PDB file of C-alpha atoms in Angstrom:
ATOM      1  CA  GLY A   1      -0.009  -0.272  -0.041  1.00 61.00           C
ATOM      2  CA  GLN A   2       1.055   3.772  -0.327  1.00 73.00           C
ATOM      3  CA  ASN A   3       1.048   6.146   2.351  1.00 89.00           C
ATOM      4  CA  ILE A   4       1.966   9.856   2.179  1.00 93.00           C
ATOM      5  CA  ASP A   5       1.659  12.567   5.269  1.00 95.00           C
ATOM      6  CA  GLN A   6       2.402  15.698   4.761  1.00 96.00           C
ATOM      7  CA  PRO A   7       0.738  18.691   7.513  1.00 96.00           C
ATOM      8  CA  THR A   8      -2.290  19.920   6.829  1.00 94.00           C
ATOM      9  CA  GLU A   9      -1.814  23.837   6.450  1.00 96.00           C
ATOM     10  CA  MET A  10       1.180  26.074   7.161  1.00 97.00           C
ATOM     11  CA  THR A  11       1.591  29.520   8.106  1.00 97.00           C
ATOM     12  CA  ALA A  12       4.613  31.764   7.701  1.00 97.00           C
ATOM     13  CA  THR A  13       5.673  35.475   7.065  1.00 97.00           C
ATOM     14  CA  GLU A  14       6.956  36.991   4.299  1.00 97.00           C
ATOM     15  CA  GLY A  15      10.351  36.702   3.787  1.00 97.00           C
ATOM     16  CA  ALA A  16      10.779  33.963   6.063  1.00 97.00           C
ATOM     17  CA  ILE A  17      11.912  30.285   5.260  1.00 97.00           C
ATOM     18  CA  VAL A  18       9.423  27.846   5.906  1.00 98.00           C
ATOM     19  CA  GLN A  19       9.677  23.850   5.462  1.00 98.00           C
ATOM     20  CA  ILE A  20       6.973  21.084   4.579  1.00 98.00           C
ATOM     21  CA  ASN A  21       7.861  17.993   5.448  1.00 98.00           C
ATOM     22  CA  CYS A  22       6.521  14.273   4.184  1.00 97.00           C
ATOM     23  CA  THR A  23       6.912  11.484   5.213  1.00 97.00           C
ATOM     24  CA  TYR A  24       5.977   7.961   2.782  1.00 95.00           C
ATOM     25  CA  GLN A  25       5.239   4.677   3.565  1.00 93.00           C
ATOM     26  CA  THR A  26       5.413   2.531  -0.191  1.00 83.00           C
ATOM     27  CA  SER A  27       5.722  -0.815  -1.209  1.00 82.00           C
ATOM     28  CA  GLY A  28       7.989   0.449  -3.823  1.00 84.00           C
ATOM     29  CA  PHE A  29      10.043   4.088  -4.784  1.00 87.00           C
ATOM     30  CA  ASN A  30      11.362   5.461  -7.946  1.00 85.00           C
ATOM     31  CA  GLY A  31      11.317   8.628  -6.985  1.00 90.00           C
ATOM     32  CA  LEU A  32       9.658  12.100  -5.539  1.00 94.00           C
ATOM     33  CA  PHE A  33       8.393  14.684  -7.040  1.00 93.00           C
ATOM     34  CA  TRP A  34       7.067  18.169  -5.485  1.00 96.00           C
ATOM     35  CA  TYR A  35       4.348  19.841  -7.009  1.00 95.00           C
ATOM     36  CA  GLN A  36       2.530  23.733  -6.529  1.00 97.00           C
ATOM     37  CA  GLN A  37      -0.911  24.015  -6.410  1.00 95.00           C
ATOM     38  CA  HIS A  38      -2.658  27.405  -6.479  1.00 94.00           C
ATOM     39  CA  ALA A  39      -6.408  26.976  -5.355  1.00 88.00           C
ATOM     40  CA  GLY A  40      -8.654  25.517  -8.507  1.00 85.00           C
ATOM     41  CA  GLU A  41      -5.331  25.705 -11.060  1.00 91.00           C
ATOM     42  CA  ALA A  42      -3.291  22.961 -12.147  1.00 93.00           C
ATOM     43  CA  PRO A  43      -0.420  21.892  -9.789  1.00 94.00           C
ATOM     44  CA  THR A  44       3.177  22.532 -11.548  1.00 94.00           C
ATOM     45  CA  PHE A  45       6.450  20.974 -10.956  1.00 92.00           C
ATOM     46  CA  LEU A  46       8.986  22.389  -8.888  1.00 94.00           C
ATOM     47  CA  SER A  47      11.162  19.706  -7.736  1.00 93.00           C
ATOM     48  CA  TYR A  48      12.328  16.037  -8.472  1.00 91.00           C
ATOM     49  CA  ASN A  49      15.018  13.880  -5.697  1.00 93.00           C
ATOM     50  CA  VAL A  50      15.734  10.056  -6.824  1.00 91.00           C
ATOM     51  CA  LEU A  51      18.827  10.149  -4.801  1.00 92.00           C
ATOM     52  CA  ASP A  52      19.282  11.108  -0.883  1.00 96.00           C
ATOM     53  CA  GLY A  53      20.422  14.777  -0.331  1.00 96.00           C
ATOM     54  CA  LEU A  54      19.467  18.184  -1.555  1.00 96.00           C
ATOM     55  CA  GLU A  55      18.660  19.807  -4.780  1.00 93.00           C
ATOM     56  CA  GLU A  56      18.540  23.111  -4.550  1.00 93.00           C
ATOM     57  CA  LYS A  57      16.519  24.831  -7.253  1.00 88.00           C
ATOM     58  CA  GLY A  58      16.501  28.744  -6.635  1.00 92.00           C
ATOM     59  CA  ARG A  59      14.411  29.965  -3.727  1.00 95.00           C
ATOM     60  CA  PHE A  60      13.369  26.197  -3.485  1.00 96.00           C
ATOM     61  CA  SER A  61      15.382  23.059  -2.264  1.00 96.00           C
ATOM     62  CA  SER A  62      13.921  19.670  -1.793  1.00 97.00           C
ATOM     63  CA  PHE A  63      15.871  16.887   0.277  1.00 97.00           C
ATOM     64  CA  LEU A  64      15.320  13.419   0.420  1.00 97.00           C
ATOM     65  CA  SER A  65      16.263  10.411   2.689  1.00 97.00           C
ATOM     66  CA  ARG A  66      14.945   6.963   1.206  1.00 94.00           C
ATOM     67  CA  SER A  67      16.163   4.959   4.438  1.00 93.00           C
ATOM     68  CA  LYS A  68      13.618   7.181   6.464  1.00 95.00           C
ATOM     69  CA  GLY A  69      11.000   7.823   4.015  1.00 95.00           C
ATOM     70  CA  TYR A  70      11.485  11.410   4.622  1.00 96.00           C
ATOM     71  CA  SER A  71      11.298  14.457   2.489  1.00 97.00           C
ATOM     72  CA  TYR A  72      10.917  18.191   2.772  1.00 98.00           C
ATOM     73  CA  LEU A  73      10.757  20.827   0.593  1.00 98.00           C
ATOM     74  CA  LEU A  74      12.196  24.426   1.849  1.00 98.00           C
ATOM     75  CA  LEU A  75      10.819  27.077   0.590  1.00 97.00           C
ATOM     76  CA  LYS A  76      13.663  30.516   1.477  1.00 97.00           C
ATOM     77  CA  GLU A  77      12.659  34.323   0.848  1.00 97.00           C
ATOM     78  CA  LEU A  78       8.966  33.793   1.132  1.00 97.00           C
ATOM     79  CA  GLN A  79       6.985  35.949  -0.967  1.00 97.00           C
ATOM     80  CA  MET A  80       3.148  36.351  -1.099  1.00 97.00           C
ATOM     81  CA  LYS A  81       2.652  34.413  -4.179  1.00 96.00           C
ATOM     82  CA  ASP A  82       4.239  31.007  -2.467  1.00 97.00           C
ATOM     83  CA  SER A  83       0.803  30.847  -0.814  1.00 97.00           C
ATOM     84  CA  ALA A  84      -0.397  27.578  -2.142  1.00 97.00           C
ATOM     85  CA  SER A  85      -0.786  23.986  -1.913  1.00 95.00           C
ATOM     86  CA  TYR A  86       2.820  21.704  -1.622  1.00 97.00           C
ATOM     87  CA  LEU A  87       2.029  17.974  -2.958  1.00 95.00           C
ATOM     88  CA  CYS A  88       4.453  15.559  -2.152  1.00 95.00           C
ATOM     89  CA  ALA A  89       4.253  12.295  -4.782  1.00 93.00           C
ATOM     90  CA  VAL A  90       5.986   9.344  -4.642  1.00 92.00           C
ATOM     91  CA  TYR A  91       6.843   7.422  -7.967  1.00 87.00           C
ATOM     92  CA  ASN A  92       6.769   4.219  -8.322  1.00 83.00           C
ATOM     93  CA  ALA A  93       5.786   1.399 -11.418  1.00 77.00           C
ATOM     94  CA  GLY A  94       4.238   4.230 -13.600  1.00 71.00           C
ATOM     95  CA  LYS A  95       1.994   5.207 -10.760  1.00 78.00           C
ATOM     96  CA  SER A  96       2.067   8.582  -8.863  1.00 82.00           C
ATOM     97  CA  THR A  97       0.779   8.296  -5.411  1.00 87.00           C
ATOM     98  CA  PHE A  98       0.204  12.281  -4.221  1.00 90.00           C
ATOM     99  CA  GLY A  99      -0.258  13.253  -0.322  1.00 91.00           C
ATOM    100  CA  ASP A 100      -3.234  15.309   0.808  1.00 91.00           C
ATOM    101  CA  GLY A 101      -1.425  18.599   0.101  1.00 93.00           C
ATOM    102  CA  THR A 102       0.064  21.299   2.273  1.00 96.00           C
ATOM    103  CA  THR A 103      -1.619  24.750   2.519  1.00 95.00           C
ATOM    104  CA  LEU A 104       1.049  27.647   2.829  1.00 97.00           C
ATOM    105  CA  THR A 105      -0.272  31.039   3.695  1.00 97.00           C
ATOM    106  CA  VAL A 106       2.020  33.511   3.599  1.00 97.00           C
ATOM    107  CA  LYS A 107       1.280  36.480   5.794  1.00 96.00           C
ATOM    108  CA  PRO A 108       2.752  40.364   5.647  1.00 95.00           C
TER     109      PRO A 108
ATOM    110  CA  ASP B   1       1.199  27.197 -20.155  1.00 82.00           C
ATOM    111  CA  SER B   2       2.437  23.643 -19.463  1.00 83.00           C
ATOM    112  CA  GLY B   3       1.279  22.718 -23.416  1.00 92.00           C
ATOM    113  CA  VAL B   4      -1.530  20.468 -22.745  1.00 96.00           C
ATOM    114  CA  THR B   5      -5.398  20.757 -23.338  1.00 97.00           C
ATOM    115  CA  GLN B   6      -8.027  19.175 -21.462  1.00 97.00           C
ATOM    116  CA  THR B   7     -11.320  20.162 -23.254  1.00 97.00           C
ATOM    117  CA  PRO B   8     -13.922  21.039 -21.811  1.00 97.00           C
ATOM    118  CA  LYS B   9     -12.908  23.320 -19.177  1.00 96.00           C
ATOM    119  CA  HIS B  10     -16.665  23.470 -17.217  1.00 96.00           C
ATOM    120  CA  LEU B  11     -19.099  20.379 -17.639  1.00 97.00           C
ATOM    121  CA  ILE B  12     -22.597  20.059 -15.915  1.00 97.00           C
ATOM    122  CA  THR B  13     -24.700  17.012 -15.783  1.00 97.00           C
ATOM    123  CA  ALA B  14     -27.265  14.975 -14.358  1.00 97.00           C
ATOM    124  CA  THR B  15     -26.948  11.641 -12.867  1.00 97.00           C
ATOM    125  CA  GLY B  16     -26.465   8.907 -14.454  1.00 97.00           C
ATOM    126  CA  GLN B  17     -25.616  10.397 -17.696  1.00 97.00           C
ATOM    127  CA  ARG B  18     -22.726   9.822 -19.508  1.00 97.00           C
ATOM    128  CA  VAL B  19     -19.706  12.470 -20.556  1.00 98.00           C
ATOM    129  CA  THR B  20     -16.198  12.324 -21.755  1.00 98.00           C
ATOM    130  CA  LEU B  21     -13.487  14.261 -21.433  1.00 98.00           C
ATOM    131  CA  ARG B  22     -10.524  15.062 -23.833  1.00 98.00           C
ATOM    132  CA  CYS B  23      -6.659  15.462 -23.481  1.00 98.00           C
ATOM    133  CA  SER B  24      -4.444  16.481 -25.674  1.00 97.00           C
ATOM    134  CA  PRO B  25      -0.338  16.299 -24.464  1.00 96.00           C
ATOM    135  CA  ARG B  26       2.122  18.074 -24.539  1.00 95.00           C
ATOM    136  CA  SER B  27       4.551  17.765 -27.960  1.00 93.00           C
ATOM    137  CA  GLY B  28       6.608  15.126 -27.835  1.00 90.00           C
ATOM    138  CA  ASP B  29       5.118  13.399 -24.743  1.00 93.00           C
ATOM    139  CA  LEU B  30       4.394   9.972 -24.813  1.00 92.00           C
ATOM    140  CA  SER B  31       2.585   9.362 -21.332  1.00 92.00           C
ATOM    141  CA  VAL B  32      -0.975  10.544 -20.362  1.00 94.00           C
ATOM    142  CA  TYR B  33      -2.485  10.429 -16.741  1.00 93.00           C
ATOM    143  CA  TRP B  34      -5.382  11.135 -15.397  1.00 96.00           C
ATOM    144  CA  TYR B  35      -5.986  12.245 -12.397  1.00 95.00           C
ATOM    145  CA  GLN B  36      -9.519  12.956 -10.152  1.00 95.00           C
ATOM    146  CA  GLN B  37      -9.256  16.295  -7.205  1.00 93.00           C
ATOM    147  CA  SER B  38     -12.490  16.309  -5.045  1.00 90.00           C
ATOM    148  CA  LEU B  39     -13.138  19.037  -3.088  1.00 79.00           C
ATOM    149  CA  ASP B  40     -10.245  19.763  -0.436  1.00 67.00           C
ATOM    150  CA  GLN B  41      -8.571  16.397  -1.194  1.00 74.00           C
ATOM    151  CA  GLY B  42      -5.594  15.706  -2.816  1.00 81.00           C
ATOM    152  CA  LEU B  43      -5.183  14.358  -6.518  1.00 88.00           C
ATOM    153  CA  GLN B  44      -6.318  10.622  -7.127  1.00 91.00           C
ATOM    154  CA  PHE B  45      -4.097   9.125  -9.551  1.00 89.00           C
ATOM    155  CA  LEU B  46      -6.487   6.980 -12.090  1.00 94.00           C
ATOM    156  CA  ILE B  47      -4.903   5.415 -15.031  1.00 93.00           C
ATOM    157  CA  GLN B  48      -1.465   6.130 -17.252  1.00 91.00           C
ATOM    158  CA  TYR B  49      -1.257   5.532 -20.693  1.00 93.00           C
ATOM    159  CA  TYR B  50       2.232   4.586 -22.656  1.00 91.00           C
ATOM    160  CA  ASN B  51       2.350   5.343 -26.551  1.00 92.00           C
ATOM    161  CA  GLY B  52      -1.244   3.739 -26.465  1.00 94.00           C
ATOM    162  CA  GLU B  53      -1.310   1.463 -24.011  1.00 93.00           C
ATOM    163  CA  GLU B  54      -2.346   0.928 -20.229  1.00 93.00           C
ATOM    164  CA  ARG B  55       0.747   1.197 -18.235  1.00 89.00           C
ATOM    165  CA  ALA B  56      -0.742   1.935 -14.973  1.00 87.00           C
ATOM    166  CA  LYS B  57      -3.956   1.689 -12.909  1.00 89.00           C
ATOM    167  CA  GLY B  58      -4.663   3.398  -9.834  1.00 88.00           C
ATOM    168  CA  ASN B  59      -8.254   3.086  -8.049  1.00 84.00           C
ATOM    169  CA  ILE B  60     -10.116   3.986 -11.177  1.00 93.00           C
ATOM    170  CA  LEU B  61     -14.081   2.863 -10.953  1.00 94.00           C
ATOM    171  CA  GLU B  62     -15.543   0.234 -13.180  1.00 95.00           C
ATOM    172  CA  ARG B  63     -17.834   3.049 -14.273  1.00 97.00           C
ATOM    173  CA  PHE B  64     -14.696   5.032 -15.652  1.00 97.00           C
ATOM    174  CA  SER B  65     -12.706   3.724 -18.728  1.00 96.00           C
ATOM    175  CA  ALA B  66     -10.074   5.986 -20.752  1.00 97.00           C
ATOM    176  CA  GLN B  67      -7.721   5.094 -24.005  1.00 97.00           C
ATOM    177  CA  GLN B  68      -4.959   6.867 -25.699  1.00 97.00           C
ATOM    178  CA  PHE B  69      -5.048   7.140 -29.402  1.00 97.00           C
ATOM    179  CA  PRO B  70      -2.689   6.520 -32.110  1.00 95.00           C
ATOM    180  CA  ASP B  71      -2.013  10.652 -32.426  1.00 95.00           C
ATOM    181  CA  LEU B  72      -1.277  10.463 -28.434  1.00 96.00           C
ATOM    182  CA  HIS B  73      -4.559  12.150 -26.987  1.00 97.00           C
ATOM    183  CA  SER B  74      -6.445  10.724 -24.687  1.00 98.00           C
ATOM    184  CA  GLU B  75     -10.084   9.730 -23.286  1.00 98.00           C
ATOM    185  CA  LEU B  76     -12.088   9.283 -20.071  1.00 98.00           C
ATOM    186  CA  ASN B  77     -15.151   8.173 -20.168  1.00 98.00           C
ATOM    187  CA  LEU B  78     -17.200   8.269 -16.897  1.00 97.00           C
ATOM    188  CA  SER B  79     -20.529   6.468 -17.303  1.00 97.00           C
ATOM    189  CA  SER B  80     -23.621   6.006 -14.991  1.00 97.00           C
ATOM    190  CA  LEU B  81     -22.473   9.627 -13.214  1.00 97.00           C
ATOM    191  CA  GLU B  82     -23.347   9.745  -9.289  1.00 96.00           C
ATOM    192  CA  LEU B  83     -23.102  13.152  -7.735  1.00 94.00           C
ATOM    193  CA  GLY B  84     -19.876  11.990  -5.718  1.00 93.00           C
ATOM    194  CA  ASP B  85     -18.267  11.775  -9.380  1.00 95.00           C
ATOM    195  CA  SER B  86     -18.195  15.770  -9.084  1.00 96.00           C
ATOM    196  CA  ALA B  87     -14.438  16.330  -9.084  1.00 95.00           C
ATOM    197  CA  LEU B  88     -11.665  18.350 -11.201  1.00 95.00           C
ATOM    198  CA  TYR B  89     -10.477  15.812 -13.739  1.00 97.00           C
ATOM    199  CA  PHE B  90      -6.734  16.699 -14.308  1.00 97.00           C
ATOM    200  CA  CYS B  91      -4.463  15.236 -17.520  1.00 97.00           C
ATOM    201  CA  ALA B  92      -0.972  15.465 -17.437  1.00 95.00           C
ATOM    202  CA  SER B  93       1.922  14.368 -19.854  1.00 94.00           C
ATOM    203  CA  SER B  94       5.503  13.352 -19.688  1.00 90.00           C
ATOM    204  CA  GLY B  95       8.459  12.279 -22.067  1.00 83.00           C
ATOM    205  CA  ASP B  96       8.015   8.967 -21.301  1.00 68.00           C
ATOM    206  CA  ASP B  97       7.427   6.361 -18.318  1.00 62.00           C
ATOM    207  CA  PHE B  98      10.753   6.688 -16.702  1.00 61.00           C
ATOM    208  CA  SER B  99      10.490   7.529 -12.923  1.00 56.00           C
ATOM    209  CA  ASN B 100      12.550  10.892 -13.627  1.00 67.00           C
ATOM    210  CA  GLN B 101      10.525  12.895 -16.105  1.00 78.00           C
ATOM    211  CA  PRO B 102       8.565  15.191 -14.163  1.00 85.00           C
ATOM    212  CA  GLN B 103       4.493  15.535 -15.229  1.00 89.00           C
ATOM    213  CA  HIS B 104       3.003  18.378 -16.893  1.00 92.00           C
ATOM    214  CA  PHE B 105      -0.716  19.171 -15.852  1.00 95.00           C
ATOM    215  CA  GLY B 106      -3.632  20.535 -17.577  1.00 96.00           C
ATOM    216  CA  ASP B 107      -5.682  23.246 -16.584  1.00 96.00           C
ATOM    217  CA  GLY B 108      -8.403  20.462 -15.494  1.00 96.00           C
ATOM    218  CA  THR B 109     -11.703  19.768 -16.547  1.00 97.00           C
ATOM    219  CA  ARG B 110     -14.529  20.450 -13.578  1.00 96.00           C
ATOM    220  CA  LEU B 111     -16.921  18.432 -13.612  1.00 97.00           C
ATOM    221  CA  SER B 112     -20.473  18.785 -11.887  1.00 96.00           C
ATOM    222  CA  ILE B 113     -23.426  16.046 -11.201  1.00 96.00           C
ATOM    223  CA  LEU B 114     -26.705  17.943 -10.685  1.00 92.00           C
TER     224      LEU B 114
END
């Protein structure tokens, strides 16, 4: 079976740093994706991890520990437009299992 | 613009009816994925096609079916519709069915069952 856990909601201040955690228990693992989804819009790809470690992409970084079944998305220098839902997805054998998403609210 | 086109954008119909949702993948992408997203819920994977062949199946109901045509566009057919089928249906595409390809999502079809 597949089980992915993320916090439901988080709040942070503009200009700050926030870390969104994702833990997973899956029957197989080929990679982990992070997507951003604004309300009523399509998800957009942020990052991908297949090996342990940190992947950095501008203000966004993602970390993976396969032995711990754990990933996080780090957002730096938060902007108001970063208010959105952040989805963690585990890919295995053609199937992507998404977490329910973390709704991030950025306040001035 | 992700390059993935879904039609129609909105669909309103009644219980018991049948509808077809259409998806054109990004140019050059061979894989198409279908997802259902109900209000305040996460994305539920329905089915994946790769180059015309069914590749992976999620929790897709028997009332739902899909196919991918030779020109790589895909259709999701929903029949005997129930109120609970009201949701946003996303199509996504990727270059292949390997794990290191991100999926690019269309804008979705919002289905409302009255």
